[in-house]
mmCIF file of C-alpha atoms in Angstrom:
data_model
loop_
_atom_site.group_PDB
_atom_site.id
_atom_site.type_symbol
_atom_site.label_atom_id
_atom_site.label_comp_id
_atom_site.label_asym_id
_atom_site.label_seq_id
_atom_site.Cartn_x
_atom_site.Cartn_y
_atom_site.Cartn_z
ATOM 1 C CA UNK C 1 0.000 0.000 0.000
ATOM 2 C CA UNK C 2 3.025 2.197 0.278
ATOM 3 C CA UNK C 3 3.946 1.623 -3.121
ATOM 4 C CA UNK C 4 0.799 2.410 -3.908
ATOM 5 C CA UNK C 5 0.600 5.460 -2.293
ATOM 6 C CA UNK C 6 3.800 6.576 -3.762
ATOM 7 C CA UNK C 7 2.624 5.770 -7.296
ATOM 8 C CA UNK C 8 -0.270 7.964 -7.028
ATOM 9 C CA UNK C 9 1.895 10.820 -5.810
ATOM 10 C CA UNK C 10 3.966 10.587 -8.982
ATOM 11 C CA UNK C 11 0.927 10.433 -11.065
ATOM 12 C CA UNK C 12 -0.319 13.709 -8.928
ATOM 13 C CA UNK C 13 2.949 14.917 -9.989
ATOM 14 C CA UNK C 14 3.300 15.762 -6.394
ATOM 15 C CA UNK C 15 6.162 14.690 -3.711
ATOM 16 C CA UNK C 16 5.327 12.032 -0.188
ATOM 17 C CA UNK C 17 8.075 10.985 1.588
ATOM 18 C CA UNK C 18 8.769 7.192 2.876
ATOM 19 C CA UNK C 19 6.635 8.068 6.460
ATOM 20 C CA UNK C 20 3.609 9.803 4.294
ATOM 21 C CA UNK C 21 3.729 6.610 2.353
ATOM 22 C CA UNK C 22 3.969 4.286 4.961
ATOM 23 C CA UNK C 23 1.115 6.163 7.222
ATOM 24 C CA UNK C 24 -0.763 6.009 4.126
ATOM 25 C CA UNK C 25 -0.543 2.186 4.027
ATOM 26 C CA UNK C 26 -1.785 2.607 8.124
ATOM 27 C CA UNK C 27 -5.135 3.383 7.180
ATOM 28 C CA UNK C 28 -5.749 2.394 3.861
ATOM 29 C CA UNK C 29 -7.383 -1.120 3.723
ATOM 30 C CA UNK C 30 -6.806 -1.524 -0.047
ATOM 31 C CA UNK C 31 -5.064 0.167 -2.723
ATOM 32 C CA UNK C 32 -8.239 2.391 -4.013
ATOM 33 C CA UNK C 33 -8.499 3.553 -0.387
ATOM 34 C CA UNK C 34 -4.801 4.437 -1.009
ATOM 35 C CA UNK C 35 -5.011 6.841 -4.312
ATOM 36 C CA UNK C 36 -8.152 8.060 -2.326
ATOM 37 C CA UNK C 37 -6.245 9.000 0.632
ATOM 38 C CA UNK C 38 -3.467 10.219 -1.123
ATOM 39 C CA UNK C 39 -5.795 12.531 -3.803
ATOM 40 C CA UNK C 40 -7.142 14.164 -0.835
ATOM 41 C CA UNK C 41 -4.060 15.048 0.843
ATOM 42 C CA UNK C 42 -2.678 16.157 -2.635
ATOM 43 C CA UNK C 43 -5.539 18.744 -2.560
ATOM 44 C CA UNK C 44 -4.300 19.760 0.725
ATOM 45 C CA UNK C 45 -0.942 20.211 -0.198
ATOM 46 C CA UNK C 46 -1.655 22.214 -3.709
ATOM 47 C CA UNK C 47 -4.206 24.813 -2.040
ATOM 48 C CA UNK C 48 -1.496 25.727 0.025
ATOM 49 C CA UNK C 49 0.832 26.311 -2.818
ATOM 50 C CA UNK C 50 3.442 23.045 -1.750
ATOM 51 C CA UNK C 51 4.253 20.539 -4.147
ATOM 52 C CA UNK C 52 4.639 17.779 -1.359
ATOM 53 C CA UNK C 53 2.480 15.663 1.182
ATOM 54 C CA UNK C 54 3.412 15.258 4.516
ATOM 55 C CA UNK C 55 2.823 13.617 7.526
ATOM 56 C CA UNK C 56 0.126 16.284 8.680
ATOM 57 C CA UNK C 57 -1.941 16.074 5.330
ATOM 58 C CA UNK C 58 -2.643 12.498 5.996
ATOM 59 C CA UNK C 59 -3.196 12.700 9.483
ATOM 60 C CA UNK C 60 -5.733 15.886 8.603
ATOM 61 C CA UNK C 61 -7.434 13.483 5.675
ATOM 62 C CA UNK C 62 -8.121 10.498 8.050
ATOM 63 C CA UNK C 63 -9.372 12.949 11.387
ATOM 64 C CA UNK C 64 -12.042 13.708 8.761
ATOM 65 C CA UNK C 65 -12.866 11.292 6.996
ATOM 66 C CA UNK C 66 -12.760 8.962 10.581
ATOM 67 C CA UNK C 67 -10.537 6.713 9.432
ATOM 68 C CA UNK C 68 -8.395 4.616 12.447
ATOM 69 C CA UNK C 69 -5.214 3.468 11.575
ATOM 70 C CA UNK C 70 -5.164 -0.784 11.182
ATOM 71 C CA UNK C 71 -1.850 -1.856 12.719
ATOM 72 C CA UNK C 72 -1.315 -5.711 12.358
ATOM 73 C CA UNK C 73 -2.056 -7.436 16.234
ATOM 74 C CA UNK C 74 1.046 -8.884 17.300
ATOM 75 C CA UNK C 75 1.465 -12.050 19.613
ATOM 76 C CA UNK C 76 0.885 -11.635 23.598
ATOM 77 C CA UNK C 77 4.509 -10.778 25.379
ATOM 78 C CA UNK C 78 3.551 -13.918 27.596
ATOM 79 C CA UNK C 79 1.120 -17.015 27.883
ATOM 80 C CA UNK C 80 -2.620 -16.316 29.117
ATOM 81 C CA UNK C 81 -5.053 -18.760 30.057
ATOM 82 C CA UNK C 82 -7.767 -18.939 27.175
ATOM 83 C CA UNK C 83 -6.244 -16.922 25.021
ATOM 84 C CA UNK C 84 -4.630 -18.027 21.640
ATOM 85 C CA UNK C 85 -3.613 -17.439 17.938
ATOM 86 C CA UNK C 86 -6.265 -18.154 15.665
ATOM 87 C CA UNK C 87 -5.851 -16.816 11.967
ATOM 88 C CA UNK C 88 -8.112 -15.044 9.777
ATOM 89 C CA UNK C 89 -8.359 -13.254 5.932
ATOM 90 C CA UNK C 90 -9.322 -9.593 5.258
ATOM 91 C CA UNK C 91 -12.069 -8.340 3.039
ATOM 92 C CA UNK C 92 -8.654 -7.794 0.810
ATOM 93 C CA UNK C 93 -7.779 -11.423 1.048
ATOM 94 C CA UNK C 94 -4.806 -10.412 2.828
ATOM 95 C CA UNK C 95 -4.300 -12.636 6.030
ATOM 96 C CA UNK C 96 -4.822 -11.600 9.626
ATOM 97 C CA UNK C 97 -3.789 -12.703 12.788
ATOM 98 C CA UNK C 98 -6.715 -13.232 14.777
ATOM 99 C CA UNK C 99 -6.689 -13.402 18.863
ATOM 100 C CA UNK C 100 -9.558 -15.559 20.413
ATOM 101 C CA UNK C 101 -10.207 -15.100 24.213
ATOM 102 C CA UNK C 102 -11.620 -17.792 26.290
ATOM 103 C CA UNK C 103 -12.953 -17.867 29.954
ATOM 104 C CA UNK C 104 -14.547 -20.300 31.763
ATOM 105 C CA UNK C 105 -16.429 -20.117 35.407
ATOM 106 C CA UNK C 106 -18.548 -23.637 36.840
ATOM 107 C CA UNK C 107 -22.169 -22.804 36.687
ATOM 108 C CA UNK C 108 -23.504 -26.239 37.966
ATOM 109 C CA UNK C 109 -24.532 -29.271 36.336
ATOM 110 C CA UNK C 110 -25.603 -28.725 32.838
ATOM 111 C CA UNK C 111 -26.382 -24.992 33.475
ATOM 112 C CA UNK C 112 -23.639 -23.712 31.341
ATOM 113 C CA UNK C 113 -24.267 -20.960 28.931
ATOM 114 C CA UNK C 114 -22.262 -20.295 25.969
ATOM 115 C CA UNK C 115 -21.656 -16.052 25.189
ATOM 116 C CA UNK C 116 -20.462 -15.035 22.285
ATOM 117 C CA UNK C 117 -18.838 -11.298 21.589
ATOM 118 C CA UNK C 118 -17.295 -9.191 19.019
ATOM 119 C CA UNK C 119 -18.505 -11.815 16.547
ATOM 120 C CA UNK C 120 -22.022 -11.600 14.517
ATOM 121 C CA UNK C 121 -24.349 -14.247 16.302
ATOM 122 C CA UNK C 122 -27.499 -14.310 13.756
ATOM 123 C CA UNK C 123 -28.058 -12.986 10.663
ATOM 124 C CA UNK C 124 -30.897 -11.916 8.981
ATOM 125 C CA UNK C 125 -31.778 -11.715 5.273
ATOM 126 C CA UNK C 126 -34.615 -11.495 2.739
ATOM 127 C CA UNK C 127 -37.112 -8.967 1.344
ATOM 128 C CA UNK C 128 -39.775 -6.582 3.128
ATOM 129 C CA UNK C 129 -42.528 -8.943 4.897
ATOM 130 C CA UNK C 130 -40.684 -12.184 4.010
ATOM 131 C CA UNK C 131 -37.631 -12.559 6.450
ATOM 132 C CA UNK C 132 -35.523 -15.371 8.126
ATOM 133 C CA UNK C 133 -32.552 -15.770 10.196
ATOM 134 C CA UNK C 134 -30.109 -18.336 10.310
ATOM 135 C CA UNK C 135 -26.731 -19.145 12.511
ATOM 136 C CA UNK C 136 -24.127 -17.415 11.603
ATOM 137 C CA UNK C 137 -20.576 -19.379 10.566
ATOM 138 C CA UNK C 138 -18.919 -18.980 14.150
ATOM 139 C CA UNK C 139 -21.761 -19.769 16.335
ATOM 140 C CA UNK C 140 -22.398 -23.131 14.812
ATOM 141 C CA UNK C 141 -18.858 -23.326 14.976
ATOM 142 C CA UNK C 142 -18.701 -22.691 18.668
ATOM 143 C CA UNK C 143 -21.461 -25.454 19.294
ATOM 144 C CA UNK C 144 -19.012 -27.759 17.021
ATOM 145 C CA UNK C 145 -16.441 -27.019 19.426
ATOM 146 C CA UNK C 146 -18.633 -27.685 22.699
ATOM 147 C CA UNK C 147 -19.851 -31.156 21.272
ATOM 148 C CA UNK C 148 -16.087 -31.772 20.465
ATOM 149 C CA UNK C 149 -14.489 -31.119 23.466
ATOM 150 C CA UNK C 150 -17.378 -33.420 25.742
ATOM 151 C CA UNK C 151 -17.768 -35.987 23.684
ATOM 152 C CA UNK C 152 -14.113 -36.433 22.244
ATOM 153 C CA UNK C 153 -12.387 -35.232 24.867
ATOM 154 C CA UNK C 154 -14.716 -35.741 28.250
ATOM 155 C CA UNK C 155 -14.814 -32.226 29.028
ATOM 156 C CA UNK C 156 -18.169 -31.210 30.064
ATOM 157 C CA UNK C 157 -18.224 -27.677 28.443
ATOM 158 C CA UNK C 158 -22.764 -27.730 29.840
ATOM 159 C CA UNK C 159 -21.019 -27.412 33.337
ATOM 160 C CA UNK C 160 -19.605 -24.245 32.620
ATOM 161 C CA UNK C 161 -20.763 -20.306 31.721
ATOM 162 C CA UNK C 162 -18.188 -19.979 28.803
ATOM 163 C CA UNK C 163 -17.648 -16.322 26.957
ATOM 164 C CA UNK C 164 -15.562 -16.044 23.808
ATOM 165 C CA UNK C 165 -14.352 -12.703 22.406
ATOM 166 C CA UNK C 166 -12.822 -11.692 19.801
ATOM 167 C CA UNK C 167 -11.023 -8.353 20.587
ATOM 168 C CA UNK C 168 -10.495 -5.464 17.993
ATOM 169 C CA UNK C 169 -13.273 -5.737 15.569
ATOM 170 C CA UNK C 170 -11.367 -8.186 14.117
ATOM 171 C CA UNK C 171 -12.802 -10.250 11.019
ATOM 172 C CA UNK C 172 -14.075 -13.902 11.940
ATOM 173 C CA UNK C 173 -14.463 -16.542 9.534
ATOM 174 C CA UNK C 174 -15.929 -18.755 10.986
ATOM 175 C CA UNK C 175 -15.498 -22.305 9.709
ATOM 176 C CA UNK C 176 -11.608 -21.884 9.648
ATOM 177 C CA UNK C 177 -11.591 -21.013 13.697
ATOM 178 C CA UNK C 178 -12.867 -23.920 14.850
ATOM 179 C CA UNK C 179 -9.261 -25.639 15.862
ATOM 180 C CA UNK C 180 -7.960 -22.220 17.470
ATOM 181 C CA UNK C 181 -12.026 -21.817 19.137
ATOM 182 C CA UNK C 182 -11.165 -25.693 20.411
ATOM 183 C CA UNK C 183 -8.057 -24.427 22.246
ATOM 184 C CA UNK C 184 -9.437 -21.399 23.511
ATOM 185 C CA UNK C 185 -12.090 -22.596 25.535
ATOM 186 C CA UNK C 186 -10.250 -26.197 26.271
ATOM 187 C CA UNK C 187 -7.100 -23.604 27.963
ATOM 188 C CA UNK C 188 -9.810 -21.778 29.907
ATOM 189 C CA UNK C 189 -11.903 -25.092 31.180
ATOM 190 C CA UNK C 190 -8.581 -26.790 32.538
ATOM 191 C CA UNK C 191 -6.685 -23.673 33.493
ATOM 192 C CA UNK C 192 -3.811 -24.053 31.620
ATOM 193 C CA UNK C 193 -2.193 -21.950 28.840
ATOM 194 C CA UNK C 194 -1.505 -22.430 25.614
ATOM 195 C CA UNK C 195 1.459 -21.036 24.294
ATOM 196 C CA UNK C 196 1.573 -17.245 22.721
ATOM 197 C CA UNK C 197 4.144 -18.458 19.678
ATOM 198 C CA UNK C 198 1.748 -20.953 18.518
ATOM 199 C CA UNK C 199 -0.867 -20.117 15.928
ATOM 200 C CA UNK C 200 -4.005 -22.353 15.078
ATOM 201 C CA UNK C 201 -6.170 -22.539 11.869
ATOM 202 C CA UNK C 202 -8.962 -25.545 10.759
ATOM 203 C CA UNK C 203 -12.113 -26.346 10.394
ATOM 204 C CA UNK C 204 -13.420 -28.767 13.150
ATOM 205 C CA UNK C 205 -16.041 -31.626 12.455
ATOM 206 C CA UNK C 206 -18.052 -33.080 15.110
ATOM 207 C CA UNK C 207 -15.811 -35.852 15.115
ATOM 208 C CA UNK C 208 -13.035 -33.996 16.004
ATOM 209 C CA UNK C 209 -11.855 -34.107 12.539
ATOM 210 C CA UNK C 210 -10.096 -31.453 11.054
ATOM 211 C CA UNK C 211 -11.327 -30.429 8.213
ATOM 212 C CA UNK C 212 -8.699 -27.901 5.105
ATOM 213 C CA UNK C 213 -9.482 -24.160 5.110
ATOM 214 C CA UNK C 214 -8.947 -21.640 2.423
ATOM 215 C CA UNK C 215 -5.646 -18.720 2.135
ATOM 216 C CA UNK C 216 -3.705 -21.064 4.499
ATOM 217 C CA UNK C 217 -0.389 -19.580 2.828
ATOM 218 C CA UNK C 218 -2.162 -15.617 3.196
ATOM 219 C CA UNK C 219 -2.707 -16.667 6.821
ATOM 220 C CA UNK C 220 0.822 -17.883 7.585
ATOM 221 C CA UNK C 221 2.653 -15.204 6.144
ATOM 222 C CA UNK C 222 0.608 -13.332 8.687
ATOM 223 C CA UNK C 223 1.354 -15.450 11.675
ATOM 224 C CA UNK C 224 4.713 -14.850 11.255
ATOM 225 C CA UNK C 225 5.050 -11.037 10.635
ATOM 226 C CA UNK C 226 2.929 -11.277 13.632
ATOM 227 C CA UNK C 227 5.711 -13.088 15.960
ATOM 228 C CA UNK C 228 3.977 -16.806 15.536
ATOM 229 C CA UNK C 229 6.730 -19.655 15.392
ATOM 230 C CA UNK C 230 4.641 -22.744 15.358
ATOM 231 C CA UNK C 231 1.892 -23.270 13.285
ATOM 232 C CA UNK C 232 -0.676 -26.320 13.633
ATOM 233 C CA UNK C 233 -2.922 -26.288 9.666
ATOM 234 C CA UNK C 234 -5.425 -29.157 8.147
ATOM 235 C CA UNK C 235 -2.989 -31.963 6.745
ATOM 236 C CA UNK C 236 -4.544 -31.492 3.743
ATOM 237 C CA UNK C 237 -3.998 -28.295 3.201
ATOM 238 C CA UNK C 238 -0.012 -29.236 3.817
ATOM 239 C CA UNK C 239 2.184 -28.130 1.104
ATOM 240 C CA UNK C 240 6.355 -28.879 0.576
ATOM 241 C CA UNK C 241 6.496 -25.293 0.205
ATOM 242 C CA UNK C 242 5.499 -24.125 3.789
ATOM 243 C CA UNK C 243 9.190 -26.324 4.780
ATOM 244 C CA UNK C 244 10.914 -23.250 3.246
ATOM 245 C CA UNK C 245 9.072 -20.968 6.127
ATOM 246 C CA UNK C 246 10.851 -19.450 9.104
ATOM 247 C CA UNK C 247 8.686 -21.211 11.221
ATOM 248 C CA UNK C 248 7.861 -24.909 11.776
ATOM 249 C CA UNK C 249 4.443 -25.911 10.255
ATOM 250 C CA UNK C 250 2.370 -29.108 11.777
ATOM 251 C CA UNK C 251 0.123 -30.472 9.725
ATOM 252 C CA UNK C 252 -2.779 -32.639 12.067
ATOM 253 C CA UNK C 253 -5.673 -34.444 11.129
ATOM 254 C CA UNK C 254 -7.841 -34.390 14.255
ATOM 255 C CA UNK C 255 -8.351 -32.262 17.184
ATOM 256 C CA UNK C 256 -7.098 -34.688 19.953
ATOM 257 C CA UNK C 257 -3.580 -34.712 18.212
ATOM 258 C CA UNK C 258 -2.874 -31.001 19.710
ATOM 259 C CA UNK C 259 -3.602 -32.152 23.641
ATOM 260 C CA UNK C 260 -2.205 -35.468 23.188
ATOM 261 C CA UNK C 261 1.442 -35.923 20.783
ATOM 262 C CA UNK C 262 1.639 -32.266 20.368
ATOM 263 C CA UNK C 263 0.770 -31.245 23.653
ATOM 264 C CA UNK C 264 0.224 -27.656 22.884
ATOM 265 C CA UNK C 265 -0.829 -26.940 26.817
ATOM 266 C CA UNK C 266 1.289 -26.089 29.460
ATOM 267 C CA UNK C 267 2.038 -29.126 31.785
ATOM 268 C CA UNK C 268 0.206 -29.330 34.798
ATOM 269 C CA UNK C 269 0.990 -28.121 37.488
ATOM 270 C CA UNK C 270 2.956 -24.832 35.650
ATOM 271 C CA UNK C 271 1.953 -21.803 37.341
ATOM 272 C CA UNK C 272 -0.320 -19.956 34.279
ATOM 273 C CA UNK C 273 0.269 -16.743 32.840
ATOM 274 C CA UNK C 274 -1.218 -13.746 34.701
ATOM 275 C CA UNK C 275 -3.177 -11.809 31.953
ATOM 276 C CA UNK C 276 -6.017 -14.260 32.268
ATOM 277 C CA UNK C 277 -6.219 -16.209 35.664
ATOM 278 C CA UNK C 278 -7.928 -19.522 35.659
ATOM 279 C CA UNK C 279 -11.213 -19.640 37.180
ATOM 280 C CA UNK C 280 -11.741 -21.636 40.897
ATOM 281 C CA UNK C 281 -12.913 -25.223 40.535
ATOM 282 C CA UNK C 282 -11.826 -26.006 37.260
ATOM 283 C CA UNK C 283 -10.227 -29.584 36.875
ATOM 284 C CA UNK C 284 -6.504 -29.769 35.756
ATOM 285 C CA UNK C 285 -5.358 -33.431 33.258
#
């Protein structure tokens, strides 16, 4: 988007420098929003009589038009209980590194509720006097990962009041954050974390299968700008090319494979990271 930004200047026949370009990229989400940005500032600039953008001119051209600047999330400093990597695509098809929070508190035998936030829940479509809403993507993905985690894995996720978030308007697909969903709220039922370097993506069956996922190499290149240094994807979506990666890629096949060989909790007994405290009462493996 810098490049972008840079091109249109020359076109403009007017002058940004390598920070004008670079904020540009900070709030741009594509490259029209980039000539956009950068026409607008160049409007600034001329009425003034300059022949360059700066710094000021783009900050003055987002204040307006409300734009907020879209920094890529980085990885936690430390481990948190219930919180991990899960990995998304933008509207742009670029990939996204996608945080999923987790927390778990016993409500009683089978009185568990499930909350969902920062994620659409239903949707709701059709003409004037003829509607009909349906689930969205991640809350029948959520219920996957409940049925999952009881009947594959004997934890009885009815027991407990469970709330997932998904901080910073962030986009959620979904199908493809089932595996990183399973970990989330599996790290917050047994208190344990899961580690911050690790990133998750997969769709996960009933079965515990898991299932390929689409812009798996979009995703990763994410992950890793993002500080991620192990990444768990479908087998099938696997490719030799992913060895070449500064980062070691696992390919798994089912859901149990991360708690089990891979062991992608802390062991227990290890003291869990601060930022999210396990809840009382909640059994340890």
């Amino acid at each position: 988007l810098a490049m972008i930004a840079r091109r249109a200047a020359l076109k403009g026949n007017i002058h940004i420098g390598v920070d004008g370009a670079r904020l540009v990229s900070e709030y741009a989400t594509n490259g029209r929003d980039a000539v956009n940005l950068v026409q607008m500032a160049a409007g600034m600039a001329i009425l003034e009589g300059r022949q360059n953008i700066d710094c000021a001119d783009i900050e003055w051209v987002a204040e307006n038009a409300r734009l907020t600047r879209n920094t890529a999330p980085r990885i936690l400093e430390r481990p948190a209980v219930g919180v991990v990597n899960g990995m998304a695509l933008q509207a742009d098809g670029q990939g996204v590194l996608l945080r999923i929070e987790a927390r778990a508190v016993p409500a009683g035998e089978g009185r568990g509720i499930v909350h969902l936030t920062g994620a659409l829940e239903e949707e709701e479509m059709g003409r004037e006097g003829h509607r009909m809403r349906r689930k969205s993507a991640m809350l029948s993905s959520v219920e996957n990962v409940c049925t999952v985690l009881t009947c594959c894995l004997g934890v009885r996720t009815a027991d407990y009041d469970i709330h997932i978030n998904f901080p910073g308007s962030m986009p959620v697909d979904g199908p493809s954050a089932g595996v990183a969903l399973a970990c989330a709220v599996y790290s917050a039922i047994v208190g344990r974390t899961v580690d911050n370097r690790v990133g998750f993506t997969g769709e996960l069956s009933i079965m515990g299968d898991v299932y390929p996922v689409g812009g798996v190499a979009d995703k990763l290149k994410a992950a890793l700008r993002a500080g991620v240094q192990t990444v768990y994807i479908p087998a099938a979506n696997y490719q030799q090319a992913f060895d070449k990666l500064d980062a070691q890629i696992i390919p798994i096949e089912n859901i149990a494979e991360l708690f089990g060989e891979h062991a992608v909790l802390t062991p227990a007994g290890t003291p869990a990271g601060d930022l999210l405290s396990a809840s009382p009462g909640v059994p340890a493996l």
